[in-house]
GROMACS .gro file of C-alpha atoms in nm:
model
  146
    1UNK     CA    1   0.586  -1.093  -1.061
    2UNK     CA    2   0.720  -1.406  -1.197
    3UNK     CA    3   1.027  -1.524  -1.191
    4UNK     CA    4   1.205  -1.787  -1.500
    5UNK     CA    5   1.479  -1.974  -1.531
    6UNK     CA    6   1.642  -2.038  -1.900
    7UNK     CA    7   1.968  -2.249  -1.723
    8UNK     CA    8   1.983  -2.365  -1.380
    9UNK     CA    9   2.200  -2.050  -1.264
   10UNK     CA   10   2.072  -1.752  -1.406
   11UNK     CA   11   1.715  -1.620  -1.371
   12UNK     CA   12   1.500  -1.322  -1.480
   13UNK     CA   13   1.251  -1.146  -1.220
   14UNK     CA   14   0.955  -0.936  -1.422
   15UNK     CA   15   0.607  -0.865  -1.349
   16UNK     CA   16   0.322  -1.068  -1.502
   17UNK     CA   17   0.197  -0.840  -1.713
   18UNK     CA   18   0.416  -0.635  -1.884
   19UNK     CA   19   0.326  -0.266  -1.802
   20UNK     CA   20   0.105  -0.191  -1.428
   21UNK     CA   21  -0.084   0.083  -1.394
   22UNK     CA   22   0.006   0.264  -1.098
   23UNK     CA   23  -0.180   0.464  -0.839
   24UNK     CA   24  -0.194   0.851  -0.827
   25UNK     CA   25  -0.286   1.170  -1.002
   26UNK     CA   26  -0.007   1.114  -1.294
   27UNK     CA   27  -0.230   0.814  -1.367
   28UNK     CA   28   0.152   0.599  -1.506
   29UNK     CA   29   0.240   0.278  -1.585
   30UNK     CA   30   0.532   0.060  -1.459
   31UNK     CA   31   0.726  -0.226  -1.619
   32UNK     CA   32   1.093  -0.421  -1.482
   33UNK     CA   33   1.289  -0.700  -1.628
   34UNK     CA   34   1.569  -0.754  -1.381
   35UNK     CA   35   1.818  -1.049  -1.472
   36UNK     CA   36   1.993  -1.201  -1.192
   37UNK     CA   37   2.278  -1.531  -1.174
   38UNK     CA   38   2.250  -1.757  -0.826
   39UNK     CA   39   2.533  -1.907  -0.700
   40UNK     CA   40   2.742  -2.010  -0.395
   41UNK     CA   41   3.017  -1.827  -0.232
   42UNK     CA   42   3.326  -2.052  -0.351
   43UNK     CA   43   3.417  -2.296  -0.049
   44UNK     CA   44   3.095  -2.299   0.140
   45UNK     CA   45   2.804  -2.489   0.007
   46UNK     CA   46   2.570  -2.321   0.214
   47UNK     CA   47   2.550  -1.933   0.146
   48UNK     CA   48   2.392  -1.839  -0.198
   49UNK     CA   49   2.412  -1.537  -0.292
   50UNK     CA   50   2.181  -1.345  -0.660
   51UNK     CA   51   2.419  -1.112  -0.856
   52UNK     CA   52   2.272  -0.876  -1.122
   53UNK     CA   53   2.328  -0.977  -1.477
   54UNK     CA   54   2.138  -0.637  -1.575
   55UNK     CA   55   1.805  -0.462  -1.569
   56UNK     CA   56   1.522  -0.278  -1.710
   57UNK     CA   57   1.300   0.000  -1.467
   58UNK     CA   58   1.067   0.196  -1.777
   59UNK     CA   59   0.785   0.447  -1.647
   60UNK     CA   60   0.514   0.501  -1.894
   61UNK     CA   61   0.280   0.800  -1.902
   62UNK     CA   62  -0.139   0.718  -1.979
   63UNK     CA   63  -0.012   0.709  -2.303
   64UNK     CA   64   0.198   0.449  -2.251
   65UNK     CA   65   0.477   0.650  -2.438
   66UNK     CA   66   0.834   0.600  -2.254
   67UNK     CA   67   0.906   0.894  -1.948
   68UNK     CA   68   1.222   0.748  -1.808
   69UNK     CA   69   1.385   0.427  -1.803
   70UNK     CA   70   1.667   0.313  -1.590
   71UNK     CA   71   1.893   0.061  -1.822
   72UNK     CA   72   2.230  -0.159  -1.725
   73UNK     CA   73   2.273  -0.419  -2.006
   74UNK     CA   74   2.687  -0.504  -2.040
   75UNK     CA   75   2.743  -0.748  -2.340
   76UNK     CA   76   2.485  -0.614  -2.558
   77UNK     CA   77   2.601  -0.522  -2.936
   78UNK     CA   78   2.650  -0.171  -2.976
   79UNK     CA   79   2.544  -0.038  -2.644
   80UNK     CA   80   2.691   0.146  -2.316
   81UNK     CA   81   2.809  -0.086  -2.022
   82UNK     CA   82   2.726   0.140  -1.796
   83UNK     CA   83   2.441   0.202  -1.566
   84UNK     CA   84   2.225   0.485  -1.774
   85UNK     CA   85   1.893   0.617  -1.805
   86UNK     CA   86   1.675   0.744  -2.120
   87UNK     CA   87   1.449   1.096  -2.088
   88UNK     CA   88   1.282   1.246  -2.357
   89UNK     CA   89   1.189   1.583  -2.380
   90UNK     CA   90   1.475   1.722  -2.208
   91UNK     CA   91   1.551   2.082  -2.323
   92UNK     CA   92   1.808   2.333  -2.269
   93UNK     CA   93   2.105   2.461  -2.415
   94UNK     CA   94   2.080   2.137  -2.637
   95UNK     CA   95   1.825   1.872  -2.636
   96UNK     CA   96   1.822   1.491  -2.470
   97UNK     CA   97   1.646   1.285  -2.693
   98UNK     CA   98   1.566   0.912  -2.567
   99UNK     CA   99   1.804   0.737  -2.816
  100UNK     CA  100   2.088   0.959  -2.536
  101UNK     CA  101   2.231   0.725  -2.286
  102UNK     CA  102   2.232   0.933  -1.962
  103UNK     CA  103   2.507   0.778  -1.716
  104UNK     CA  104   2.426   0.713  -1.334
  105UNK     CA  105   2.557   0.517  -1.076
  106UNK     CA  106   2.430   0.155  -1.013
  107UNK     CA  107   1.989   0.205  -0.996
  108UNK     CA  108   1.803  -0.036  -0.729
  109UNK     CA  109   1.457  -0.125  -0.794
  110UNK     CA  110   1.393   0.046  -0.432
  111UNK     CA  111   1.551   0.377  -0.519
  112UNK     CA  112   1.344   0.375  -0.850
  113UNK     CA  113   1.019   0.259  -0.621
  114UNK     CA  114   1.103   0.539  -0.382
  115UNK     CA  115   1.116   0.800  -0.669
  116UNK     CA  116   0.769   0.705  -0.851
  117UNK     CA  117   0.637   0.763  -0.453
  118UNK     CA  118   0.851   1.056  -0.375
  119UNK     CA  119   0.832   1.253  -0.647
  120UNK     CA  120   0.572   1.144  -0.941
  121UNK     CA  121   0.298   1.146  -0.627
  122UNK     CA  122   0.200   0.753  -0.705
  123UNK     CA  123   0.001   0.616  -0.394
  124UNK     CA  124   0.190   0.336  -0.242
  125UNK     CA  125  -0.005  -0.011  -0.148
  126UNK     CA  126   0.092   0.005   0.226
  127UNK     CA  127   0.150   0.275   0.484
  128UNK     CA  128   0.507   0.117   0.568
  129UNK     CA  129   0.653   0.171   0.230
  130UNK     CA  130   0.938   0.408   0.332
  131UNK     CA  131   1.080   0.128   0.563
  132UNK     CA  132   1.023  -0.159   0.327
  133UNK     CA  133   1.234  -0.014   0.089
  134UNK     CA  134   1.460   0.169   0.302
  135UNK     CA  135   1.572  -0.228   0.413
  136UNK     CA  136   1.596  -0.341   0.142
  137UNK     CA  137   1.807  -0.092  -0.010
  138UNK     CA  138   2.009  -0.133   0.291
  139UNK     CA  139   2.040  -0.485   0.195
  140UNK     CA  140   2.148  -0.372  -0.184
  141UNK     CA  141   2.398  -0.158  -0.089
  142UNK     CA  142   2.523  -0.378   0.167
  143UNK     CA  143   2.598  -0.653  -0.131
  144UNK     CA  144   2.651  -0.560  -0.415
  145UNK     CA  145   2.991  -0.580  -0.594
  146UNK     CA  146   3.056  -0.309  -0.771
   0.00000   0.00000   0.00000
């Protein structure tokens, strides 16, 4: 993983490679990019915070075709302000295509990793994955601002 900063208070967290291969039956690949802003609480020079600015979580199949993507990128011209997902090939009375923006609530990285392990049979790297994700999700939920 790497973090880079374009200014003093904005950073980007992503993987060192664009996509990483995931272990499991499905031979999936995963990519994420999460931008954040660092700051200090008003009137308190000790407590720092990190606020999410946008995120892109993508799951690709073995052919590197995107299966599902969770996005939130407010402020992009011509794009929705709300968190959403893109899926490909969902058919029924209507066809949902990759260019549709299916609304979601705010999605944490922990919830996407849990989805990969629990629903898509990705093999976790550690036995205590569930409790590690629970702890991260609790922190995310307690500190989110919207």
